[in-house]
mmCIF file of C-alpha atoms in Angstrom:
data_model
loop_
_atom_site.group_PDB
_atom_site.id
_atom_site.type_symbol
_atom_site.label_atom_id
_atom_site.label_comp_id
_atom_site.label_asym_id
_atom_site.label_seq_id
_atom_site.Cartn_x
_atom_site.Cartn_y
_atom_site.Cartn_z
ATOM 1 C CA MET P 26 46.121 24.066 -69.579
ATOM 2 C CA SER P 27 43.115 23.548 -71.846
ATOM 3 C CA LEU P 28 41.962 20.545 -69.768
ATOM 4 C CA THR P 29 42.327 19.625 -66.138
ATOM 5 C CA VAL P 30 40.916 16.383 -64.822
ATOM 6 C CA ASP P 31 40.880 15.118 -61.257
ATOM 7 C CA ILE P 32 38.120 12.580 -60.807
ATOM 8 C CA ARG P 33 37.142 9.433 -58.962
ATOM 9 C CA LYS P 34 34.366 7.025 -59.772
ATOM 10 C CA LYS P 35 33.653 3.624 -58.249
ATOM 11 C CA MET P 36 32.272 0.972 -60.502
ATOM 12 C CA SER P 37 31.359 -2.667 -59.762
ATOM 13 C CA GLY P 38 34.598 -4.241 -58.907
ATOM 14 C CA PHE P 39 36.562 -1.285 -60.398
ATOM 15 C CA SER P 40 37.566 2.201 -59.265
ATOM 16 C CA LEU P 41 38.719 5.030 -61.465
ATOM 17 C CA GLU P 42 41.144 7.619 -60.116
ATOM 18 C CA ALA P 43 42.398 9.883 -62.878
ATOM 19 C CA ALA P 44 44.241 13.185 -62.536
ATOM 20 C CA PHE P 45 46.082 14.868 -65.435
ATOM 21 C CA GLY P 46 46.147 18.028 -67.468
ATOM 22 C CA ALA P 47 46.600 18.655 -71.172
ATOM 23 C CA GLY P 48 47.254 21.776 -73.234
ATOM 24 C CA ASP P 49 46.792 22.376 -76.962
ATOM 25 C CA GLU P 50 48.379 18.993 -77.923
ATOM 26 C CA ARG P 51 47.632 15.413 -78.853
ATOM 27 C CA MET P 52 47.805 13.403 -75.601
ATOM 28 C CA GLY P 53 47.384 9.624 -75.583
ATOM 29 C CA LEU P 54 45.562 7.483 -72.983
ATOM 30 C CA LEU P 55 47.164 4.099 -73.246
ATOM 31 C CA GLY P 56 45.973 0.955 -71.379
ATOM 32 C CA ALA P 57 44.485 -2.480 -71.645
ATOM 33 C CA SER P 58 40.847 -3.142 -72.216
ATOM 34 C CA GLY P 59 38.714 -2.367 -69.212
ATOM 35 C CA CYS P 60 41.347 -0.100 -67.447
ATOM 36 C CA GLY P 61 39.149 3.080 -67.449
ATOM 37 C CA LYS P 62 40.289 4.861 -70.620
ATOM 38 C CA SER P 63 36.857 5.139 -72.232
ATOM 39 C CA LEU P 64 35.204 5.876 -68.890
ATOM 40 C CA THR P 65 37.501 8.806 -68.464
ATOM 41 C CA LEU P 66 36.450 10.274 -71.809
ATOM 42 C CA LYS P 67 32.792 9.740 -71.008
ATOM 43 C CA CYS P 68 33.151 11.524 -67.661
ATOM 44 C CA ILE P 69 34.866 14.513 -69.417
ATOM 45 C CA ALA P 70 32.084 14.515 -72.048
ATOM 46 C CA GLY P 71 29.301 14.378 -69.441
ATOM 47 C CA ILE P 72 27.987 10.985 -70.524
ATOM 48 C CA GLU P 73 29.048 9.452 -67.172
ATOM 49 C CA THR P 74 29.182 11.305 -63.879
ATOM 50 C CA PRO P 75 32.149 10.957 -61.478
ATOM 51 C CA ASP P 76 31.532 10.369 -57.756
ATOM 52 C CA SER P 77 33.856 13.198 -56.886
ATOM 53 C CA GLY P 78 36.373 15.551 -58.261
ATOM 54 C CA THR P 79 36.673 18.365 -60.868
ATOM 55 C CA ILE P 80 36.810 18.785 -64.637
ATOM 56 C CA VAL P 81 37.879 22.131 -66.201
ATOM 57 C CA ILE P 82 37.866 22.837 -69.876
ATOM 58 C CA ASN P 83 39.556 26.033 -71.100
ATOM 59 C CA GLY P 84 39.177 27.615 -67.690
ATOM 60 C CA ARG P 85 35.517 26.752 -67.438
ATOM 61 C CA THR P 86 34.429 24.269 -64.734
ATOM 62 C CA VAL P 87 32.099 21.718 -66.257
ATOM 63 C CA PHE P 88 32.108 19.333 -63.195
ATOM 64 C CA ASP P 89 32.762 20.022 -59.525
ATOM 65 C CA SER P 90 31.271 17.660 -57.021
ATOM 66 C CA SER P 91 31.919 19.943 -54.024
ATOM 67 C CA ARG P 92 30.116 22.847 -55.730
ATOM 68 C CA ARG P 93 27.490 20.678 -57.287
ATOM 69 C CA ILE P 94 28.391 21.737 -60.842
ATOM 70 C CA ASN P 95 27.590 19.098 -63.514
ATOM 71 C CA LEU P 96 26.958 20.592 -66.958
ATOM 72 C CA PRO P 97 25.061 18.371 -69.440
ATOM 73 C CA PRO P 98 27.068 17.011 -72.475
ATOM 74 C CA GLN P 99 25.546 19.603 -74.900
ATOM 75 C CA ASN P 100 26.916 22.416 -72.725
ATOM 76 C CA ARG P 101 30.483 21.227 -72.384
ATOM 77 C CA HIS P 102 31.567 21.998 -75.927
ATOM 78 C CA THR P 103 33.482 18.765 -76.469
ATOM 79 C CA GLY P 104 33.836 16.594 -79.484
ATOM 80 C CA TYR P 105 33.643 12.782 -78.986
ATOM 81 C CA LEU P 106 34.450 10.296 -81.803
ATOM 82 C CA PHE P 107 32.873 6.999 -80.882
ATOM 83 C CA GLN P 108 34.400 3.700 -81.892
ATOM 84 C CA ASN P 109 31.566 2.995 -84.280
ATOM 85 C CA TYR P 110 31.371 6.665 -85.463
ATOM 86 C CA ALA P 111 27.573 6.850 -84.393
ATOM 87 C CA LEU P 112 26.378 8.256 -87.702
ATOM 88 C CA PHE P 113 22.657 8.591 -88.219
ATOM 89 C CA PRO P 114 21.834 5.949 -90.880
ATOM 90 C CA THR P 115 18.701 7.703 -92.160
ATOM 91 C CA MET P 116 20.560 11.062 -92.676
ATOM 92 C CA THR P 117 22.742 11.899 -95.655
ATOM 93 C CA VAL P 118 26.442 12.966 -95.188
ATOM 94 C CA ALA P 119 25.355 16.652 -95.373
ATOM 95 C CA GLY P 120 22.583 15.973 -92.798
ATOM 96 C CA ASN P 121 24.934 14.209 -90.484
ATOM 97 C CA ILE P 122 27.448 17.058 -90.539
ATOM 98 C CA GLY P 123 24.876 19.864 -90.379
ATOM 99 C CA ILE P 124 22.919 18.475 -87.457
ATOM 100 C CA THR P 125 25.373 20.029 -84.934
ATOM 101 C CA LEU P 126 24.953 23.579 -86.398
ATOM 102 C CA LYS P 127 22.337 24.753 -83.977
ATOM 103 C CA GLY P 128 20.743 28.117 -84.919
ATOM 104 C CA ILE P 129 22.406 28.156 -88.363
ATOM 105 C CA THR P 130 20.074 27.652 -91.336
ATOM 106 C CA GLY P 131 19.709 28.230 -95.061
ATOM 107 C CA LYS P 132 22.570 29.497 -97.126
ATOM 108 C CA ASP P 133 25.011 29.856 -94.164
ATOM 109 C CA ARG P 134 24.387 26.293 -93.091
ATOM 110 C CA ARG P 135 24.979 24.973 -96.587
ATOM 111 C CA ALA P 136 28.193 27.017 -96.951
ATOM 112 C CA ILE P 137 29.625 25.689 -93.617
ATOM 113 C CA VAL P 138 28.736 22.073 -94.620
ATOM 114 C CA ALA P 139 30.298 22.554 -98.105
ATOM 115 C CA GLU P 140 33.502 23.979 -96.630
ATOM 116 C CA SER P 141 33.635 20.989 -94.199
ATOM 117 C CA LEU P 142 33.148 18.503 -97.010
ATOM 118 C CA GLY P 143 36.004 20.008 -98.897
ATOM 119 C CA ARG P 144 38.358 20.073 -95.922
ATOM 120 C CA MET P 145 37.656 16.371 -95.392
ATOM 121 C CA ARG P 146 37.960 15.427 -99.037
ATOM 122 C CA LEU P 147 34.266 14.326 -99.152
ATOM 123 C CA GLU P 148 33.235 16.387 -102.147
ATOM 124 C CA GLY P 149 30.500 14.715 -104.141
ATOM 125 C CA LEU P 150 29.282 12.588 -101.215
ATOM 126 C CA ALA P 151 26.886 15.055 -99.687
ATOM 127 C CA ASP P 152 23.721 13.159 -100.676
ATOM 128 C CA ARG P 153 24.900 9.655 -99.834
ATOM 129 C CA TYR P 154 24.007 7.747 -96.664
ATOM 130 C CA PRO P 155 26.437 6.200 -94.269
ATOM 131 C CA ALA P 156 25.838 2.634 -95.582
ATOM 132 C CA GLN P 157 26.990 3.788 -99.007
ATOM 133 C CA LEU P 158 30.372 4.903 -97.671
ATOM 134 C CA SER P 159 33.686 3.108 -97.004
ATOM 135 C CA GLY P 160 35.050 2.850 -93.489
ATOM 136 C CA GLY P 161 37.419 5.662 -94.115
ATOM 137 C CA GLN P 162 34.748 7.956 -95.466
ATOM 138 C CA GLN P 163 32.490 7.141 -92.516
ATOM 139 C CA GLN P 164 35.322 8.151 -90.182
ATOM 140 C CA ARG P 165 35.885 11.470 -92.030
ATOM 141 C CA VAL P 166 32.114 12.308 -91.858
ATOM 142 C CA ALA P 167 32.130 11.636 -88.172
ATOM 143 C CA LEU P 168 35.285 13.861 -87.751
ATOM 144 C CA ALA P 169 33.583 16.532 -89.887
ATOM 145 C CA ARG P 170 30.490 16.505 -87.778
ATOM 146 C CA MET P 171 32.507 16.761 -84.644
ATOM 147 C CA LEU P 172 34.886 19.490 -85.811
ATOM 148 C CA VAL P 173 32.220 21.725 -87.565
ATOM 149 C CA SER P 174 30.990 22.801 -84.139
ATOM 150 C CA GLU P 175 34.477 23.928 -83.196
ATOM 151 C CA PRO P 176 34.802 21.902 -79.907
ATOM 152 C CA ALA P 177 37.100 23.052 -77.103
ATOM 153 C CA ILE P 178 38.612 19.533 -76.981
ATOM 154 C CA VAL P 179 38.476 16.477 -79.244
ATOM 155 C CA MET P 180 38.200 12.986 -77.815
ATOM 156 C CA LEU P 181 39.000 9.819 -79.989
ATOM 157 C CA ASP P 182 37.962 6.485 -78.434
ATOM 158 C CA GLU P 183 39.777 3.570 -80.082
ATOM 159 C CA PRO P 184 39.037 4.933 -83.552
ATOM 160 C CA PHE P 185 40.770 1.990 -85.391
ATOM 161 C CA SER P 186 40.001 -0.999 -83.073
ATOM 162 C CA ALA P 187 37.706 -2.832 -85.518
ATOM 163 C CA LEU P 188 40.009 -2.482 -88.649
ATOM 164 C CA ASP P 189 42.576 -4.709 -90.190
ATOM 165 C CA SER P 190 46.212 -3.523 -90.175
ATOM 166 C CA PHE P 191 46.216 -2.277 -93.716
ATOM 167 C CA LEU P 192 43.077 -0.170 -93.434
ATOM 168 C CA ARG P 193 44.165 0.987 -90.028
ATOM 169 C CA SER P 194 47.385 2.356 -91.470
ATOM 170 C CA GLN P 195 45.573 4.283 -94.234
ATOM 171 C CA MET P 196 42.934 5.746 -91.885
ATOM 172 C CA GLU P 197 45.573 6.692 -89.337
ATOM 173 C CA ASN P 198 47.460 8.729 -91.884
ATOM 174 C CA GLU P 199 44.172 10.473 -92.787
ATOM 175 C CA LEU P 200 43.357 11.180 -89.204
ATOM 176 C CA TYR P 201 46.816 12.549 -88.504
ATOM 177 C CA GLU P 202 46.468 14.988 -91.430
ATOM 178 C CA THR P 203 43.029 16.111 -90.201
ATOM 179 C CA LEU P 204 44.242 16.703 -86.673
ATOM 180 C CA GLU P 205 47.256 18.765 -87.984
ATOM 181 C CA SER P 206 44.902 21.613 -88.674
ATOM 182 C CA TYR P 207 43.062 21.403 -85.321
ATOM 183 C CA ARG P 208 44.353 23.848 -82.651
ATOM 184 C CA GLY P 209 43.194 22.480 -79.351
ATOM 185 C CA THR P 210 43.374 19.508 -76.984
ATOM 186 C CA VAL P 211 43.092 16.048 -78.502
ATOM 187 C CA LEU P 212 42.728 12.984 -76.168
ATOM 188 C CA TYR P 213 43.464 9.849 -78.095
ATOM 189 C CA VAL P 214 42.473 6.530 -76.393
ATOM 190 C CA SER P 215 44.005 3.219 -77.545
ATOM 191 C CA HIS P 216 45.380 -0.056 -76.262
ATOM 192 C CA ASN P 217 47.906 0.038 -79.152
ATOM 193 C CA ARG P 218 51.222 1.579 -78.017
ATOM 194 C CA ASP P 219 52.488 1.998 -81.570
ATOM 195 C CA GLU P 220 49.345 4.142 -82.500
ATOM 196 C CA VAL P 221 49.790 6.324 -79.349
ATOM 197 C CA TRP P 222 53.468 6.757 -80.259
ATOM 198 C CA ARG P 223 52.850 7.888 -83.810
ATOM 199 C CA VAL P 224 49.834 10.158 -83.042
ATOM 200 C CA CYS P 225 50.673 11.735 -79.699
ATOM 201 C CA GLY P 226 53.324 13.739 -78.045
ATOM 202 C CA ARG P 227 52.453 13.116 -74.382
ATOM 203 C CA MET P 228 50.685 10.202 -72.899
ATOM 204 C CA ALA P 229 49.140 8.729 -69.689
ATOM 205 C CA VAL P 230 49.342 5.033 -69.029
ATOM 206 C CA LEU P 231 46.250 3.700 -67.206
ATOM 207 C CA ASP P 232 46.346 0.515 -65.227
ATOM 208 C CA GLU P 233 43.220 -0.699 -63.396
ATOM 209 C CA GLY P 234 41.734 2.735 -63.163
ATOM 210 C CA ARG P 235 44.911 4.519 -62.024
ATOM 211 C CA ILE P 236 47.608 6.363 -63.927
ATOM 212 C CA ALA P 237 50.814 4.402 -63.851
ATOM 213 C CA ALA P 238 52.854 6.952 -65.850
ATOM 214 C CA LEU P 239 52.335 10.348 -67.179
ATOM 215 C CA GLY P 240 54.556 12.605 -69.305
ATOM 216 C CA ASP P 241 56.457 12.790 -72.654
ATOM 217 C CA LYS P 242 56.119 9.630 -74.589
ATOM 218 C CA ARG P 243 59.935 9.329 -75.144
ATOM 219 C CA ASP P 244 60.568 9.696 -71.372
ATOM 220 C CA ILE P 245 57.960 7.038 -70.586
ATOM 221 C CA PHE P 246 59.205 4.555 -73.164
ATOM 222 C CA ARG P 247 62.785 5.195 -72.058
ATOM 223 C CA ASN P 248 62.016 4.876 -68.333
ATOM 224 C CA PRO P 249 58.526 3.622 -67.600
ATOM 225 C CA SER P 250 59.265 3.400 -63.873
ATOM 226 C CA THR P 251 56.398 1.049 -62.990
ATOM 227 C CA VAL P 252 55.701 -2.546 -63.947
ATOM 228 C CA ALA P 253 52.358 -1.678 -65.475
ATOM 229 C CA ALA P 254 53.799 1.118 -67.738
ATOM 230 C CA ALA P 255 56.737 -1.254 -68.823
ATOM 231 C CA ARG P 256 54.273 -3.954 -69.854
ATOM 232 C CA LEU P 257 51.971 -1.644 -71.653
ATOM 233 C CA THR P 258 54.825 0.070 -73.505
ATOM 234 C CA GLY P 259 55.962 -3.386 -74.809
ATOM 235 C CA CYS P 260 58.659 -4.605 -72.484
ATOM 236 C CA LYS P 261 58.689 -8.451 -72.856
ATOM 237 C CA ASN P 262 61.201 -9.241 -70.189
ATOM 238 C CA ILE P 263 60.094 -8.302 -66.595
ATOM 239 C CA ALA P 264 60.902 -10.190 -63.401
ATOM 240 C CA PRO P 265 61.041 -9.602 -59.672
ATOM 241 C CA ALA P 266 64.338 -8.024 -58.533
ATOM 242 C CA PHE P 267 66.008 -6.547 -55.494
ATOM 243 C CA ARG P 268 68.797 -4.172 -54.742
ATOM 244 C CA SER P 269 72.095 -6.044 -54.170
ATOM 245 C CA GLY P 270 74.388 -2.969 -54.270
ATOM 246 C CA GLU P 271 74.474 0.720 -55.059
ATOM 247 C CA ARG P 272 74.382 -0.053 -58.674
ATOM 248 C CA ARG P 273 73.580 -3.670 -58.739
ATOM 249 C CA ILE P 274 70.344 -5.811 -58.702
ATOM 250 C CA SER P 275 69.679 -9.464 -58.319
ATOM 251 C CA ILE P 276 66.997 -11.204 -60.392
ATOM 252 C CA PRO P 277 66.536 -14.762 -59.033
ATOM 253 C CA ASP P 278 64.044 -15.830 -61.699
ATOM 254 C CA TRP P 279 66.638 -15.200 -64.430
ATOM 255 C CA GLY P 280 69.554 -16.364 -62.302
ATOM 256 C CA LEU P 281 71.385 -13.042 -62.982
ATOM 257 C CA GLU P 282 72.964 -10.295 -61.041
ATOM 258 C CA LEU P 283 73.387 -7.172 -63.090
ATOM 259 C CA ALA P 284 75.220 -3.895 -62.957
ATOM 260 C CA THR P 285 73.078 -0.832 -63.601
ATOM 261 C CA ALA P 286 73.991 2.577 -64.945
ATOM 262 C CA GLU P 287 71.891 4.405 -62.403
ATOM 263 C CA ALA P 288 71.778 4.085 -58.686
ATOM 264 C CA VAL P 289 69.278 1.394 -57.425
ATOM 265 C CA GLN P 290 66.643 2.736 -55.041
ATOM 266 C CA ALA P 291 65.471 0.495 -52.186
ATOM 267 C CA ASP P 292 61.885 0.532 -53.303
ATOM 268 C CA ILE P 293 62.381 -1.269 -56.637
ATOM 269 C CA THR P 294 60.451 -4.470 -56.985
ATOM 270 C CA HIS P 295 61.178 -5.538 -60.592
ATOM 271 C CA ALA P 296 63.644 -5.208 -63.371
ATOM 272 C CA GLY P 297 62.958 -5.009 -67.088
ATOM 273 C CA ILE P 298 64.936 -5.302 -70.283
ATOM 274 C CA ARG P 299 63.354 -4.666 -73.678
ATOM 275 C CA SER P 300 63.969 -7.595 -75.961
ATOM 276 C CA HIS P 301 65.668 -5.536 -78.758
ATOM 277 C CA HIS P 302 68.183 -4.123 -76.219
ATOM 278 C CA ILE P 303 69.775 -7.496 -75.616
ATOM 279 C CA ALA P 304 72.872 -7.739 -77.841
ATOM 280 C CA ARG P 305 75.572 -10.236 -78.820
ATOM 281 C CA THR P 306 78.634 -9.961 -76.670
ATOM 282 C CA HIS P 307 81.622 -8.281 -78.385
ATOM 283 C CA ALA P 308 85.318 -8.249 -77.574
ATOM 284 C CA GLY P 309 85.850 -6.060 -74.499
ATOM 285 C CA ASP P 310 82.395 -6.548 -72.994
ATOM 286 C CA THR P 311 82.858 -7.563 -69.391
ATOM 287 C CA SER P 312 79.815 -6.019 -67.660
ATOM 288 C CA ASN P 313 76.508 -8.010 -67.834
ATOM 289 C CA ALA P 314 77.874 -10.431 -70.352
ATOM 290 C CA PHE P 315 76.736 -14.023 -69.858
ATOM 291 C CA SER P 316 76.427 -17.344 -71.684
ATOM 292 C CA PHE P 317 72.751 -18.255 -72.366
ATOM 293 C CA ASN P 318 71.158 -21.422 -73.468
ATOM 294 C CA LEU P 319 69.339 -20.846 -76.822
ATOM 295 C CA GLU P 320 66.059 -22.666 -76.123
ATOM 296 C CA ARG P 321 63.831 -21.716 -79.083
ATOM 297 C CA LEU P 322 64.116 -19.770 -82.207
ATOM 298 C CA ILE P 323 60.974 -17.838 -83.241
ATOM 299 C CA GLU P 324 60.519 -16.715 -86.803
ATOM 300 C CA SER P 325 58.205 -13.792 -87.786
ATOM 301 C CA PRO P 326 57.518 -12.430 -91.329
ATOM 302 C CA PHE P 327 60.289 -9.773 -90.979
ATOM 303 C CA GLY P 328 62.867 -11.218 -88.605
ATOM 304 C CA PHE P 329 63.773 -13.608 -85.762
ATOM 305 C CA SER P 330 63.602 -13.658 -82.035
ATOM 306 C CA ALA P 331 64.659 -16.306 -79.486
ATOM 307 C CA LEU P 332 63.985 -17.570 -76.019
ATOM 308 C CA VAL P 333 67.177 -17.815 -73.989
ATOM 309 C CA SER P 334 67.854 -18.724 -70.401
ATOM 310 C CA ALA P 335 70.847 -18.592 -68.045
ATOM 311 C CA GLY P 336 70.444 -22.204 -67.028
ATOM 312 C CA PRO P 337 68.105 -25.084 -66.245
ATOM 313 C CA GLY P 338 65.053 -24.030 -64.211
ATOM 314 C CA ARG P 339 65.566 -20.319 -64.968
ATOM 315 C CA GLU P 340 62.935 -18.211 -66.623
ATOM 316 C CA SER P 341 63.433 -17.379 -70.247
ATOM 317 C CA LEU P 342 64.107 -13.930 -71.715
ATOM 318 C CA ARG P 343 63.028 -12.887 -75.182
ATOM 319 C CA TRP P 344 65.782 -11.677 -77.474
ATOM 320 C CA GLU P 345 64.905 -9.746 -80.682
ATOM 321 C CA MET P 346 67.955 -10.272 -82.846
ATOM 322 C CA GLU P 347 69.539 -8.511 -85.831
ATOM 323 C CA SER P 348 69.689 -10.419 -89.142
ATOM 324 C CA ALA P 349 73.388 -10.801 -88.730
ATOM 325 C CA ASP P 350 72.952 -12.397 -85.299
ATOM 326 C CA HIS P 351 70.567 -14.926 -86.802
ATOM 327 C CA ARG P 352 73.061 -15.892 -89.495
ATOM 328 C CA ALA P 353 75.744 -16.446 -86.912
ATOM 329 C CA LEU P 354 73.696 -18.922 -84.762
ATOM 330 C CA PRO P 355 74.400 -22.638 -84.726
ATOM 331 C CA GLY P 356 72.793 -24.410 -87.609
ATOM 332 C CA SER P 357 70.527 -26.414 -85.235
ATOM 333 C CA GLY P 358 69.067 -23.123 -83.723
ATOM 334 C CA THR P 359 69.915 -24.301 -80.197
ATOM 335 C CA GLY P 360 73.103 -24.429 -78.067
ATOM 336 C CA ALA P 361 74.961 -21.641 -76.200
ATOM 337 C CA VAL P 362 75.022 -18.040 -77.154
ATOM 338 C CA SER P 363 76.955 -15.176 -75.501
ATOM 339 C CA LEU P 364 74.808 -12.130 -74.887
ATOM 340 C CA CYS P 365 75.162 -8.716 -73.098
ATOM 341 C CA ILE P 366 72.513 -6.828 -71.252
ATOM 342 C CA PRO P 367 73.579 -3.086 -71.385
ATOM 343 C CA ALA P 368 73.611 -1.508 -67.926
ATOM 344 C CA GLU P 369 72.059 1.727 -69.276
ATOM 345 C CA ARG P 370 69.103 -0.198 -70.755
ATOM 346 C CA ILE P 371 68.002 -1.966 -67.599
ATOM 347 C CA LEU P 372 64.595 -0.717 -66.400
ATOM 348 C CA LEU P 373 64.274 -0.279 -62.631
ATOM 349 C CA LEU P 374 60.630 -0.776 -61.833
ATOM 350 C CA ARG P 375 58.165 -0.499 -58.917
#
């Protein structure tokens, strides 16, 4: 492992308990605002000090509360990209990049900066100031400044949070290309599950300071296992549930009893179904097929979804439908619709 973290820190009304490891990979930290994502990065970088625990980077202990080790940020050899890039406004692009090259001067310094400018496609911008750059150019300068010192790990804190969707997409592609050439640990903090999915291979889901899920992104999206992880990975239908049989669950809020593909453990507290996994009932469907009331049709720029319920007084489920399903609906957009909840798609949650 290139990075091992096991720390605790109590804040006002909030406690962080984070334990995970990462190798030479891009690992995402996914969570809502205020869950402890940025605080975790700051503890690793040495900007914040945990109350207890250990942090080891490439086999080197940079923090150990029991041994009273707490290296300052400049001795941890980490790269941290802040949300606002933190460029020095009175320095040129070349100055911003070169400032991290301690002990290197003259021709060697200029050569390293020039090579970095070329790698980041910033040729011709060496003498400009941050205010004269686009958002994408500012980000590349900040990345160049971070990478030119060859950090042991790279940490990116919500790099696109302030951008519109079009610019975010462009800059995400540029960032991905840049990180392709970096051989080390990348920690990518975001509240956007789609970003984490596209950029990272593994992920940790943080909820109120604790890790709710940790592992391969595909495994977590397929089986989030906790209510917090299911919500943060985009599950729109979650309700309290209890075991009613070896492979059956009862969900009172929805008024449904469902067969499950896997054995139901006694400690489950909720069930979830992703809205795009609900399907129209076809001939031969007998398990988990029900008649639902179509309560409301919701149109988006690229498709339709609907709120459906199993009867009066029951909570609604969100159904993301295929275009063919929409065309087959009653003209009024209300009425009854027969839907199936696949047993293998049901999320059993704690």
